[in-house]
Amino acid sequence: MIEVSGLTKTYGKKRGIDRISFTVNDGEIVGFLGPNGAGKSTTMNIITGYLSANSGAARISGLDVLENPVEAKRHIGYLPEQPPLYLDMTVEEYLSFIYDLKKVSGIKRSEHLDEVINLVGLTDQYKRLIRNLSKGYKQRVGMAQALVGNPDVLILDEPTVGLDPKQIIEIRNVIKGLGKDRTIILSTHILQEVSAICERVLVINNGQIVADDRPDNLSALITGDRKLTVRVAGPRESVRRILRGVEGVQYADATVQAEEGSYDFLVEARPNVDVRKPMFQALAQAGYPILQLKSMDLSLEDIFVKLVEAKRGNTAPRAKTPKKQETGKEEF
Amino acid sequence: MTAIMKRDLKGYFTSPLGYVFVAAYIIVMNATFYITSIMNASNGLTTVFNVMLYSLAIITPILTMRTFSEDYKQKTDQLLLTSPVSPSGIVLGKFFAAFLVFVFGLVLTIVYVIICQAFGKVNMASVIGNYVAILGVAAVYISIGVFISSLTENQLISAIATLAVFALLLILDLCYNLVNTAWIKAVLYWLSIYRRYNTFIMGVFSLADFVYYISVTAVFLFLTVRMLEKKRWS
Ligand SMILES: Nc1ncnc2c1ncn2[C@@H]1O[C@H](COP(=O)(O)OP(=O)(O)OP(=O)(O)O)[C@@H](O)[C@H]1O
Ligand SMILES: [Mg+2]
């Protein structure tokens, strides 16, 4: 369990993080989502005892990181933003050193290290000098290092940075698997990553937590206006008329001609209404097939703007008038 | 602590640094030995120890320049400081790694003692006393170097600053003969690592001076620990 209360850290005059509080329960995987400079790494560095906060406290399994540092750190596996590697060692030497450094006991060295390198897919690089590994493999060594000693809490700062798409999926699965019996915090800028791995997401912006929710709730909140782009084969005017007639549709209009004889339409549903099924049926009845249907992806910046606005105005974003949204910077 | 010590020890000999240090040590000692024993046709080991005292000041920064600087640079300090090892464990581990490499170099010089003994009578008690005292002096040099390396992530600055501090200590030492005021002399004597060594050169093992070396070492190691702790508040 990780308990963080009122953490504040300033760098000189600059604010790093501001009164951050949250609790992560045993066995939970929590995603830390935020843009560059939001304060993700700062928070993680404080939890792991690398930095001290100006005020507030962090506890790992009930142990205060400042008052009981050595004991608390025994419970933590930490992958910092830049993997802390000794380039002059081989992967084997390095992980063996980590095994000693963490004073692992009760698990046999060779078996344990074999298990770890298998998990992160480093078996073929085991005897190689870390200096000569590619960026993605260095990142994996960093990950392996965090796993040595089977710590019950994992703090992973952007664990998939530098990996290729196939490796990203592999590592995400590894993290998911680990999360079954471990408490994990991971940070990322990527919304999809949070949805793919985490049960819960903390959105952090400008040093403050702006949302704490399940990823699907968060996406609902973010896409609260339920904007869809629909590509329909059929005459522009009639399709628009049909779309506007669908129960729950608030707004519909054609944007561009996509393919020969088909148009992309922007459809906006009323709050909490899923218009996809009735829309399909209406169009099918009229004989106009749907060629493509997707929800509008918002960029991370748009998400933060929305969350911050929602917090400040104390009105849910979904309650905003369509007119105001059109002044936003979503491209349509 | 032992994990860190072992790693750094290995680090000295997977990089050129350990070899450079040992090679420099051997070259300096060979030259001294040659000059003192052949030219003067005497087997006075005292000159050898005297040269050792000053030449060590020049070559120990090779051992300590990377100690913390390199960790800061590669961010491995983040690994050490978030592992279940206290800051004092980290500092001691790194200190003893450098110290052991030094001891390795020193052991190689025993060859000279054996040669000298073959040519004439060597005062064994004095030689042993000098060896122990040199260990004390080396501990001081290394602790100062380790402390300075904890202040910067640049190895070169670390090495140069350490040399500068040793040079400053030498200047203070030279000032000792130039001043007459008693209390200034007392202060200078108190600060002088080199002057204290004369007692040992003369063949007397001075426990007080040895304790002085150990205490100075402890002070610098303590300051290094404080430096690591202070970094957390930056
Ligand atoms: N050592 C430092 N000195 C001064 N300011 C710092 C330092 N480290 C972080 N900051 C500032 O604190 C804020 C939070 O930084 P932090 O590294 O925690 O962000 P982050 O969320 O991890 O960003 P990223 O996604 O880029 O990794 C930023 O504004 C940053 O400029
Ligand atoms: Mg970061």
Coordinates of C-alpha atoms and ligand atoms in Angstrom, one line a residue:
Chain A
M1 CA 0.0 0.0 0.0
I2 CA 1.2 3.5 -0.9
E3 CA -0.1 6.5 1.0
V4 CA 0.9 9.9 0.0
S5 CA -0.4 13.0 1.8
G6 CA 0.0 16.6 1.0
L7 CA 3.3 16.3 -0.8
T8 CA 4.7 19.7 -1.9
K9 CA 8.1 20.2 -3.5
T10 CA 9.6 23.4 -4.8
Y11 CA 12.7 23.7 -6.8
G12 CA 14.1 27.0 -5.8
K13 CA 11.2 29.3 -6.6
K14 CA 9.8 26.9 -9.2
R15 CA 6.9 24.7 -8.1
G16 CA 7.4 21.0 -8.7
I17 CA 4.4 19.5 -7.2
D18 CA 1.7 21.1 -5.0
R19 CA -0.2 19.2 -2.2
I20 CA -0.4 15.9 -3.9
S21 CA -2.4 13.2 -1.9
F22 CA -3.5 9.8 -2.9
T23 CA -3.6 6.2 -1.7
V24 CA -2.9 3.1 -3.8
N25 CA -4.2 -0.1 -2.3
D26 CA -2.5 -3.5 -2.3
G27 CA -2.8 -5.1 -5.7
E28 CA -3.8 -2.0 -7.6
I29 CA -2.2 -0.7 -10.8
V30 CA -2.4 3.0 -10.9
G31 CA -1.5 5.1 -13.9
F32 CA 0.0 8.6 -13.5
L33 CA -1.0 10.5 -16.5
G34 CA 0.3 14.0 -17.3
P35 CA 2.1 16.1 -19.8
N36 CA 5.8 17.1 -19.6
G37 CA 6.7 18.9 -16.5
A38 CA 3.5 17.9 -14.7
G39 CA 5.4 16.5 -11.7
K40 CA 5.2 12.8 -12.3
S41 CA 8.9 12.1 -11.8
T42 CA 9.1 14.4 -8.9
T43 CA 6.3 12.6 -7.1
M44 CA 7.9 9.2 -7.8
N45 CA 11.3 10.4 -6.6
I46 CA 9.8 11.5 -3.3
I47 CA 7.9 8.3 -2.8
T48 CA 11.1 6.3 -3.4
G49 CA 13.1 8.5 -1.0
Y50 CA 15.4 10.0 -3.6
L51 CA 14.1 13.5 -3.0
S52 CA 12.6 15.0 0.1
A53 CA 9.4 17.0 -0.1
N54 CA 9.1 20.4 1.5
S55 CA 6.0 19.2 3.3
G56 CA 3.8 16.1 3.4
A57 CA 4.6 12.5 3.8
A58 CA 4.8 9.3 1.8
R59 CA 4.3 5.8 3.4
I60 CA 5.1 2.4 1.9
S61 CA 3.3 -0.5 3.5
G62 CA 2.9 1.8 6.5
L63 CA 6.5 2.8 6.7
D64 CA 7.4 6.4 6.4
V65 CA 10.0 6.9 3.7
L66 CA 11.9 9.6 5.6
E67 CA 11.6 8.1 9.1
N68 CA 12.3 4.5 8.2
P69 CA 14.1 4.8 4.9
V70 CA 16.0 1.5 4.8
E71 CA 13.0 -0.7 5.7
A72 CA 10.6 1.2 3.4
K73 CA 13.0 1.0 0.5
R74 CA 13.1 -2.8 0.9
H75 CA 9.5 -2.9 -0.4
I76 CA 10.1 -0.8 -3.4
G77 CA 11.3 -1.6 -6.9
Y78 CA 12.0 1.6 -8.8
L79 CA 12.5 2.2 -12.4
P80 CA 13.5 5.9 -12.7
E81 CA 13.0 8.0 -15.8
Q82 CA 16.5 7.4 -16.9
P83 CA 17.4 3.7 -16.1
P84 CA 20.3 3.8 -13.6
L85 CA 22.8 1.5 -15.3
Y86 CA 26.4 0.9 -14.8
L87 CA 27.6 0.8 -18.4
D88 CA 30.8 -1.0 -17.7
M89 CA 29.0 -4.1 -16.4
T90 CA 27.3 -7.0 -18.3
V91 CA 23.6 -7.5 -17.7
E92 CA 24.5 -10.5 -15.6
E93 CA 27.0 -8.7 -13.4
Y94 CA 24.7 -5.7 -13.0
L95 CA 21.7 -7.7 -11.9
S96 CA 23.8 -9.8 -9.6
F97 CA 25.0 -6.5 -8.1
I98 CA 21.4 -5.4 -7.7
Y99 CA 20.7 -8.7 -6.0
D100 CA 23.4 -8.0 -3.4
L101 CA 22.5 -4.3 -3.1
K102 CA 18.9 -5.1 -2.2
K103 CA 20.1 -7.8 0.2
V104 CA 17.7 -10.3 -1.4
S105 CA 17.3 -13.4 0.7
G106 CA 15.2 -16.5 0.5
I107 CA 15.5 -16.7 -3.3
K108 CA 18.4 -18.4 -5.0
R109 CA 20.4 -15.9 -7.0
S110 CA 20.7 -17.8 -10.3
E111 CA 17.1 -18.9 -10.3
H112 CA 15.8 -15.5 -9.4
L113 CA 17.8 -13.7 -12.0
D114 CA 16.9 -16.2 -14.7
E115 CA 13.2 -15.6 -13.9
V116 CA 13.6 -11.9 -14.0
I117 CA 15.4 -11.8 -17.4
N118 CA 12.9 -14.2 -18.8
L119 CA 10.1 -12.0 -17.7
V120 CA 11.5 -8.9 -19.4
G121 CA 12.9 -10.7 -22.4
L122 CA 16.6 -10.2 -21.8
T123 CA 17.8 -13.8 -22.0
D124 CA 19.8 -13.3 -25.2
Q125 CA 21.5 -10.2 -23.9
Y126 CA 22.4 -11.6 -20.5
K127 CA 26.2 -11.8 -21.1
R128 CA 26.5 -8.6 -23.0
L129 CA 28.0 -5.3 -21.8
I130 CA 25.2 -2.9 -21.0
R131 CA 27.1 -0.1 -22.8
N132 CA 26.5 -2.0 -26.1
L133 CA 22.8 -2.6 -25.7
S134 CA 20.2 -0.7 -27.7
K135 CA 18.0 1.9 -25.9
G136 CA 15.1 -0.5 -25.7
Y137 CA 17.2 -3.2 -24.2
K138 CA 18.7 -0.8 -21.7
Q139 CA 15.2 0.1 -20.7
R140 CA 14.5 -3.5 -20.1
V141 CA 17.6 -3.9 -17.9
G142 CA 16.2 -1.0 -15.9
M143 CA 12.9 -2.8 -15.6
A144 CA 14.7 -6.0 -14.6
Q145 CA 16.6 -4.1 -11.9
A146 CA 13.3 -2.9 -10.4
L147 CA 12.0 -6.5 -10.3
V148 CA 15.0 -8.0 -8.5
G149 CA 14.0 -9.1 -5.0
N150 CA 10.3 -9.4 -5.9
P151 CA 9.4 -6.1 -4.2
D152 CA 5.7 -5.7 -3.4
V153 CA 5.6 -2.1 -4.6
L154 CA 6.7 -1.1 -8.1
I155 CA 7.2 2.5 -9.1
L156 CA 7.8 2.7 -12.9
D157 CA 8.6 6.0 -14.5
E158 CA 7.6 5.8 -18.1
P159 CA 8.4 2.1 -18.5
T160 CA 7.7 1.8 -22.2
V161 CA 9.7 4.8 -23.4
G162 CA 12.2 3.9 -26.0
L163 CA 10.6 0.5 -26.9
D164 CA 9.3 -0.5 -30.3
P165 CA 5.6 -1.1 -30.7
K166 CA 6.0 -4.9 -30.3
Q167 CA 8.1 -4.5 -27.1
I168 CA 5.6 -2.0 -25.7
I169 CA 2.8 -4.5 -25.9
E170 CA 5.1 -7.2 -24.3
I171 CA 6.1 -4.9 -21.5
R172 CA 2.6 -3.8 -20.9
N173 CA 1.6 -7.4 -20.5
V174 CA 4.4 -8.1 -18.2
I175 CA 3.3 -5.2 -16.0
K176 CA -0.3 -6.4 -16.1
G177 CA 0.9 -9.8 -15.0
L178 CA 2.9 -8.4 -12.2
G179 CA 0.0 -6.4 -11.1
K180 CA -1.9 -9.4 -10.0
D181 CA 0.0 -9.6 -6.7
R182 CA 1.7 -6.3 -6.5
T183 CA 1.0 -2.6 -6.0
I184 CA 2.1 -0.6 -9.0
I185 CA 2.3 3.0 -10.0
L186 CA 3.4 3.8 -13.5
S187 CA 3.7 7.1 -15.3
T188 CA 3.0 7.9 -18.9
H189 CA 2.0 10.6 -21.3
I190 CA -0.1 8.2 -23.3
L191 CA -3.8 7.9 -22.5
Q192 CA -4.0 4.5 -24.3
E193 CA -1.3 3.1 -22.1
V194 CA -3.3 3.9 -19.0
S195 CA -6.4 2.4 -20.5
A196 CA -4.5 -0.7 -21.5
I197 CA -2.8 -1.5 -18.1
C198 CA -4.4 0.4 -15.3
E199 CA -7.5 0.0 -13.2
R200 CA -7.2 3.5 -12.0
V201 CA -5.7 6.7 -13.3
L202 CA -4.5 9.8 -11.5
V203 CA -4.3 12.8 -13.9
I204 CA -1.6 15.2 -12.9
N205 CA -1.1 18.6 -14.4
N206 CA 1.0 21.5 -13.2
G207 CA 1.9 19.8 -10.0
Q208 CA -1.6 19.0 -9.0
I209 CA -3.9 16.0 -9.3
V210 CA -6.8 17.0 -11.5
A211 CA -8.6 13.7 -11.7
D212 CA -8.6 10.3 -9.9
D213 CA -10.9 7.8 -11.6
R214 CA -11.2 4.6 -13.6
P215 CA -9.8 4.9 -17.1
D216 CA -13.2 4.2 -18.7
N217 CA -14.9 6.8 -16.5
L218 CA -12.3 9.2 -17.4
S219 CA -12.7 8.6 -21.1
A220 CA -16.4 9.0 -20.6
L221 CA -15.7 12.3 -18.8
I222 CA -13.4 13.4 -21.5
T223 CA -15.5 12.4 -24.4
G224 CA -18.5 13.4 -22.4
D225 CA -19.9 15.2 -25.4
R226 CA -19.7 11.9 -27.3
K227 CA -18.4 13.1 -30.5
L228 CA -18.2 10.6 -33.3
T229 CA -17.0 10.7 -36.8
V230 CA -19.1 8.5 -39.1
R231 CA -18.4 7.8 -42.7
V232 CA -21.6 7.0 -44.6
A233 CA -22.1 6.0 -48.2
G234 CA -25.0 8.0 -49.5
P235 CA -26.2 11.5 -50.5
R236 CA -25.0 14.1 -48.2
E237 CA -28.4 15.8 -47.5
S238 CA -30.5 12.7 -46.8
V239 CA -27.9 11.2 -44.6
R240 CA -27.7 14.3 -42.6
R241 CA -31.4 14.4 -42.2
I242 CA -31.5 10.8 -41.0
L243 CA -28.6 11.4 -38.6
R244 CA -30.3 14.4 -37.1
G245 CA -33.5 12.4 -36.7
V246 CA -31.8 9.7 -34.6
E247 CA -32.9 9.7 -31.0
G248 CA -30.3 11.3 -28.8
V249 CA -28.3 13.1 -31.5
Q250 CA -27.7 16.7 -30.6
Y251 CA -25.8 17.7 -33.7
A252 CA -24.8 16.2 -37.0
D253 CA -23.2 17.6 -40.1
A254 CA -21.0 16.6 -42.9
T255 CA -17.4 17.6 -42.8
V256 CA -15.6 16.3 -45.9
Q257 CA -16.2 14.1 -48.8
A258 CA -14.2 11.0 -48.0
E259 CA -14.5 8.6 -50.8
E260 CA -16.5 8.6 -54.0
G261 CA -20.1 8.9 -52.9
S262 CA -19.5 9.0 -49.2
Y263 CA -19.1 11.7 -46.6
D264 CA -17.7 12.0 -43.1
F265 CA -20.1 13.3 -40.6
L266 CA -19.5 14.7 -37.2
V267 CA -22.1 13.5 -34.8
E268 CA -22.6 14.7 -31.3
A269 CA -24.8 12.8 -28.9
R270 CA -26.6 14.2 -25.9
P271 CA -24.9 13.5 -22.5
N272 CA -24.9 9.9 -21.4
V273 CA -26.6 8.6 -24.5
D274 CA -25.0 6.0 -26.7
V275 CA -26.3 6.8 -30.2
R276 CA -24.3 4.2 -32.1
K277 CA -27.0 1.4 -32.3
P278 CA -30.0 3.6 -33.2
M279 CA -27.8 5.4 -35.7
F280 CA -26.8 2.2 -37.3
Q281 CA -30.3 1.0 -37.5
A282 CA -31.7 4.2 -38.9
L283 CA -29.0 4.3 -41.6
A284 CA -29.4 0.6 -42.4
Q285 CA -33.1 1.1 -42.9
A286 CA -32.6 3.9 -45.3
G287 CA -30.0 1.7 -47.1
Y288 CA -27.0 3.9 -46.5
P289 CA -24.1 1.7 -45.1
I290 CA -21.7 2.9 -42.5
L291 CA -18.2 2.6 -43.7
Q292 CA -16.4 3.8 -40.7
L293 CA -17.3 4.8 -37.2
K294 CA -15.0 6.2 -34.6
S295 CA -15.0 8.4 -31.6
M296 CA -13.1 11.6 -31.8
D297 CA -9.8 11.3 -30.1
L298 CA -8.8 14.2 -28.1
S299 CA -5.2 15.1 -27.7
L300 CA -3.7 15.0 -24.2
E301 CA -3.7 18.8 -24.1
D302 CA -7.4 18.9 -24.8
I303 CA -8.0 16.5 -22.0
F304 CA -6.1 18.6 -19.5
V305 CA -7.9 21.8 -20.7
K306 CA -11.2 20.0 -20.1
L307 CA -10.3 18.5 -16.8
V308 CA -9.0 21.8 -15.5
E309 CA -12.0 23.7 -16.8
A310 CA -14.2 21.1 -15.2
K311 CA -12.5 21.5 -11.9
R312 CA -12.4 25.2 -11.9
G313 CA -16.0 25.9 -13.1
N314 CA -17.3 23.0 -11.1
T315 CA -19.4 22.1 -14.0
A316 CA -19.0 18.8 -15.7
P317 CA -17.6 19.2 -19.2
R318 CA -20.5 17.3 -20.6
A319 CA -22.8 20.1 -19.6
K320 CA -21.1 22.6 -21.8
T321 CA -23.0 24.1 -24.7
P322 CA -22.0 22.8 -28.2
K323 CA -21.4 26.4 -29.3
K324 CA -18.6 26.8 -26.8
Q325 CA -17.0 23.6 -27.9
E326 CA -16.8 24.7 -31.5
T327 CA -14.4 27.3 -30.5
G328 CA -12.2 24.6 -29.1
K329 CA -9.3 23.4 -31.1
E330 CA -10.5 19.9 -32.1
E331 CA -10.0 19.7 -35.7
F332 CA -13.3 19.3 -37.7
Chain B
M1 CA 27.9 -1.6 1.8
T2 CA 29.9 -4.6 0.7
A3 CA 27.9 -4.8 -2.5
I4 CA 28.8 -1.2 -3.4
M5 CA 32.4 -1.8 -2.4
K6 CA 32.7 -4.9 -4.6
R7 CA 31.1 -3.1 -7.5
D8 CA 33.4 -0.2 -7.3
L9 CA 36.5 -2.4 -6.9
K10 CA 35.5 -4.2 -10.1
G11 CA 34.8 -0.9 -11.7
Y12 CA 38.4 0.2 -11.1
F13 CA 39.7 -2.7 -13.0
T14 CA 37.2 -2.7 -15.9
S15 CA 38.1 0.9 -16.6
P16 CA 41.6 2.1 -17.1
L17 CA 41.6 4.0 -13.8
G18 CA 42.7 1.2 -11.5
Y19 CA 45.5 0.2 -13.9
V20 CA 46.6 3.8 -14.3
F21 CA 46.8 4.3 -10.6
V22 CA 48.8 1.1 -10.0
A23 CA 51.1 1.9 -12.9
A24 CA 51.7 5.4 -11.7
Y25 CA 52.4 4.1 -8.2
I26 CA 54.9 1.6 -9.5
I27 CA 56.7 4.2 -11.8
V28 CA 57.0 6.7 -9.0
M29 CA 58.2 4.2 -6.5
N30 CA 60.7 2.7 -9.0
A31 CA 62.1 6.1 -9.8
T32 CA 62.5 7.1 -6.2
F33 CA 64.0 3.8 -5.2
Y34 CA 66.5 4.0 -8.0
I35 CA 67.5 7.5 -7.3
T36 CA 67.8 7.2 -3.6
S37 CA 69.4 3.9 -3.3
I38 CA 71.7 3.9 -6.4
M39 CA 72.8 7.5 -6.4
N40 CA 73.3 7.9 -2.7
A41 CA 74.4 4.3 -2.4
S42 CA 72.4 4.2 0.8
N43 CA 69.4 2.1 1.5
G44 CA 67.6 4.8 3.3
L45 CA 63.9 3.8 3.1
T46 CA 63.1 7.0 4.8
T47 CA 63.5 9.0 1.5
V48 CA 61.3 6.5 -0.2
F49 CA 58.5 7.1 2.3
N50 CA 59.0 10.8 2.1
V51 CA 58.5 10.7 -1.7
M52 CA 55.6 8.4 -1.2
L53 CA 53.9 11.0 1.0
Y54 CA 54.0 13.7 -1.7
S55 CA 53.6 11.5 -4.8
L56 CA 50.5 10.0 -3.3
A57 CA 48.9 13.4 -3.1
I58 CA 49.3 13.6 -6.8
I59 CA 48.1 10.2 -7.8
T60 CA 45.2 9.5 -5.3
P61 CA 42.8 11.8 -7.2
I62 CA 43.0 9.2 -10.0
L63 CA 41.2 6.9 -7.5
T64 CA 38.6 9.3 -6.3
M65 CA 37.8 11.6 -9.1
R66 CA 35.0 9.3 -10.4
T67 CA 33.6 8.1 -7.1
F68 CA 30.4 10.1 -6.9
S69 CA 30.8 12.2 -10.0
E70 CA 30.3 9.3 -12.4
D71 CA 27.2 8.1 -10.4
Y72 CA 25.7 11.6 -10.6
K73 CA 26.3 11.6 -14.3
Q74 CA 24.9 8.2 -15.1
K75 CA 22.1 8.7 -12.6
T76 CA 23.2 5.6 -10.8
D77 CA 23.1 7.6 -7.6
Q78 CA 19.4 7.3 -7.9
L79 CA 19.7 3.6 -7.8
L80 CA 22.0 3.7 -4.7
L81 CA 20.0 6.2 -2.8
T82 CA 16.7 4.4 -3.4
S83 CA 18.1 1.0 -2.4
P84 CA 17.9 -0.3 1.1
V85 CA 21.4 1.0 2.0
S86 CA 21.9 4.0 4.2
P87 CA 23.9 7.0 2.9
S88 CA 26.8 6.1 5.3
G89 CA 26.8 2.6 3.9
I90 CA 27.1 4.0 0.4
V91 CA 30.0 6.4 1.3
L92 CA 31.9 3.7 3.3
G93 CA 31.5 1.2 0.4
K94 CA 32.9 3.6 -2.1
F95 CA 35.7 4.7 0.3
F96 CA 36.9 1.2 1.0
A97 CA 36.9 0.3 -2.6
A98 CA 39.3 3.1 -3.3
F99 CA 41.3 2.3 -0.2
L100 CA 41.7 -1.3 -1.2
V101 CA 43.1 -0.4 -4.6
F102 CA 45.5 1.8 -2.7
V103 CA 46.5 -1.0 -0.4
F104 CA 47.1 -3.2 -3.5
G105 CA 49.5 -0.6 -4.8
L106 CA 51.2 -0.3 -1.4
V107 CA 51.7 -4.1 -1.1
L108 CA 53.6 -4.0 -4.4
T109 CA 56.2 -1.7 -2.7
I110 CA 57.1 -4.4 -0.2
V111 CA 59.5 -5.6 -2.9
Y112 CA 61.7 -2.6 -2.2
V113 CA 61.8 -3.4 1.5
I114 CA 62.9 -6.9 0.6
I115 CA 65.6 -5.7 -1.7
C116 CA 66.9 -3.2 0.9
Q117 CA 67.0 -5.9 3.5
A118 CA 69.1 -8.0 1.2
F119 CA 71.7 -5.2 0.9
G120 CA 71.8 -4.2 4.5
K121 CA 70.1 -3.9 7.8
V122 CA 66.7 -2.4 7.7
N123 CA 65.0 -1.2 10.8
M124 CA 61.9 -3.3 10.5
A125 CA 60.0 -1.6 13.3
S126 CA 60.4 1.7 11.6
V127 CA 59.3 0.3 8.2
I128 CA 56.2 -1.2 9.6
G129 CA 55.4 2.0 11.4
N130 CA 55.8 3.9 8.2
Y131 CA 53.5 1.5 6.3
V132 CA 50.8 1.9 8.9
A133 CA 51.2 5.7 8.8
I134 CA 51.1 5.8 5.0
L135 CA 47.7 3.9 5.3
G136 CA 46.5 6.7 7.6
V137 CA 47.7 9.4 5.2
A138 CA 46.1 7.6 2.2
A139 CA 42.8 7.4 4.1
V140 CA 42.9 11.2 4.6
Y141 CA 43.7 11.8 0.9
I142 CA 41.0 9.4 -0.3
S143 CA 38.3 10.8 2.1
I144 CA 39.1 14.3 0.8
G145 CA 38.9 13.1 -2.8
V146 CA 35.6 11.2 -2.2
F147 CA 34.1 14.3 -0.5
I148 CA 35.1 16.5 -3.4
S149 CA 33.7 14.0 -5.9
S150 CA 30.4 14.2 -4.1
L151 CA 30.2 17.9 -5.0
T152 CA 30.3 17.7 -8.8
E153 CA 29.2 15.5 -11.6
N154 CA 32.3 16.4 -13.6
Q155 CA 35.2 14.0 -13.1
L156 CA 37.8 16.5 -14.3
I157 CA 36.6 19.2 -11.9
S158 CA 36.6 16.7 -9.2
A159 CA 40.2 15.7 -9.9
I160 CA 41.5 19.2 -10.3
A161 CA 39.8 20.5 -7.2
T162 CA 41.2 17.6 -5.2
L163 CA 44.7 18.4 -6.4
A164 CA 44.1 22.1 -5.6
V165 CA 43.2 21.2 -2.0
F166 CA 46.3 19.1 -1.6
A167 CA 48.4 21.9 -3.0
L168 CA 46.9 24.3 -0.6
L169 CA 47.7 22.0 2.3
L170 CA 51.3 21.9 1.0
I171 CA 51.5 25.7 0.9
L172 CA 50.2 25.9 4.5
D173 CA 52.8 23.3 5.4
L174 CA 55.6 25.5 3.8
C175 CA 54.3 28.5 5.7
Y176 CA 55.0 26.8 8.9
N177 CA 58.7 27.6 8.7
L178 CA 58.0 31.2 7.7
V179 CA 55.9 32.3 10.6
N180 CA 57.0 32.8 14.1
T181 CA 53.8 33.5 15.9
A182 CA 53.2 30.6 18.2
W183 CA 49.4 30.3 17.8
I184 CA 49.6 30.5 14.0
K185 CA 52.3 27.8 14.0
A186 CA 50.0 25.7 16.2
V187 CA 47.1 26.1 13.8
L188 CA 49.3 25.3 10.8
Y189 CA 50.7 22.3 12.5
W190 CA 47.2 21.2 13.3
L191 CA 46.2 21.5 9.6
S192 CA 49.3 19.9 8.2
I193 CA 49.0 16.4 7.1
Y194 CA 52.5 16.4 5.7
R195 CA 54.4 17.8 8.7
R196 CA 52.9 15.3 11.1
Y197 CA 54.4 12.6 9.0
N198 CA 58.0 13.6 10.0
T199 CA 57.6 11.8 13.2
F200 CA 57.1 8.6 11.4
I201 CA 60.0 9.3 9.0
M202 CA 62.2 9.7 12.0
G203 CA 61.3 6.2 13.0
V204 CA 58.9 7.0 15.8
F205 CA 55.4 5.7 15.7
S206 CA 53.2 8.5 17.0
L207 CA 49.8 7.2 18.0
A208 CA 48.4 10.7 18.4
D209 CA 49.3 11.6 14.8
F210 CA 47.8 8.3 13.5
V211 CA 44.6 9.0 15.4
Y212 CA 44.7 12.5 13.8
Y213 CA 44.7 10.9 10.4
I214 CA 41.8 8.6 11.2
S215 CA 39.8 11.5 12.7
V216 CA 40.3 13.7 9.6
T217 CA 39.2 10.8 7.5
A218 CA 36.1 10.3 9.6
V219 CA 35.3 14.0 9.3
F220 CA 35.4 14.0 5.5
L221 CA 33.4 10.8 5.2
F222 CA 30.8 12.4 7.5
L223 CA 30.7 15.5 5.3
T224 CA 30.2 13.3 2.3
V225 CA 27.2 11.6 3.9
R226 CA 25.8 15.0 4.7
M227 CA 26.3 16.1 1.1
L228 CA 24.3 13.1 -0.1
E229 CA 21.6 13.8 2.3
K230 CA 21.5 17.4 1.4
K231 CA 21.1 16.6 -2.3
R232 CA 17.7 15.3 -1.5
W233 CA 16.7 18.8 -0.6
S234 CA 17.9 20.5 -3.7
Ligands
LIG1 N1 16.1 19.3 -10.5 C1 15.2 20.2 -10.9 N2 15.5 21.6 -10.8 C2 14.6 22.5 -11.1 N3 13.3 22.2 -11.5 C3 13.0 20.9 -11.6 C4 13.9 19.9 -11.3 N4 13.3 18.7 -11.6 C5 12.1 19.0 -12.0 N5 11.9 20.3 -12.0 C6 10.6 21.0 -12.4 O1 9.5 20.4 -11.7 C7 8.4 20.3 -12.6 C8 8.0 18.8 -12.5 O2 9.0 18.0 -13.2 P1 8.9 16.5 -13.4 O3 10.2 16.0 -13.9 O4 8.4 15.9 -12.1 O5 7.8 16.3 -14.5 P2 7.3 15.0 -15.2 O6 5.8 15.0 -15.0 O7 8.0 13.8 -14.8 O8 7.6 15.4 -16.7 P3 8.1 14.5 -17.9 O9 6.9 13.9 -18.6 O10 8.7 15.4 -18.9 O11 9.0 13.4 -17.4 C9 8.8 20.8 -13.9 O12 8.3 22.0 -14.1 C10 10.3 20.8 -13.9 O13 10.8 21.8 -14.7
MG2 MG 9.3 12.6 -15.8

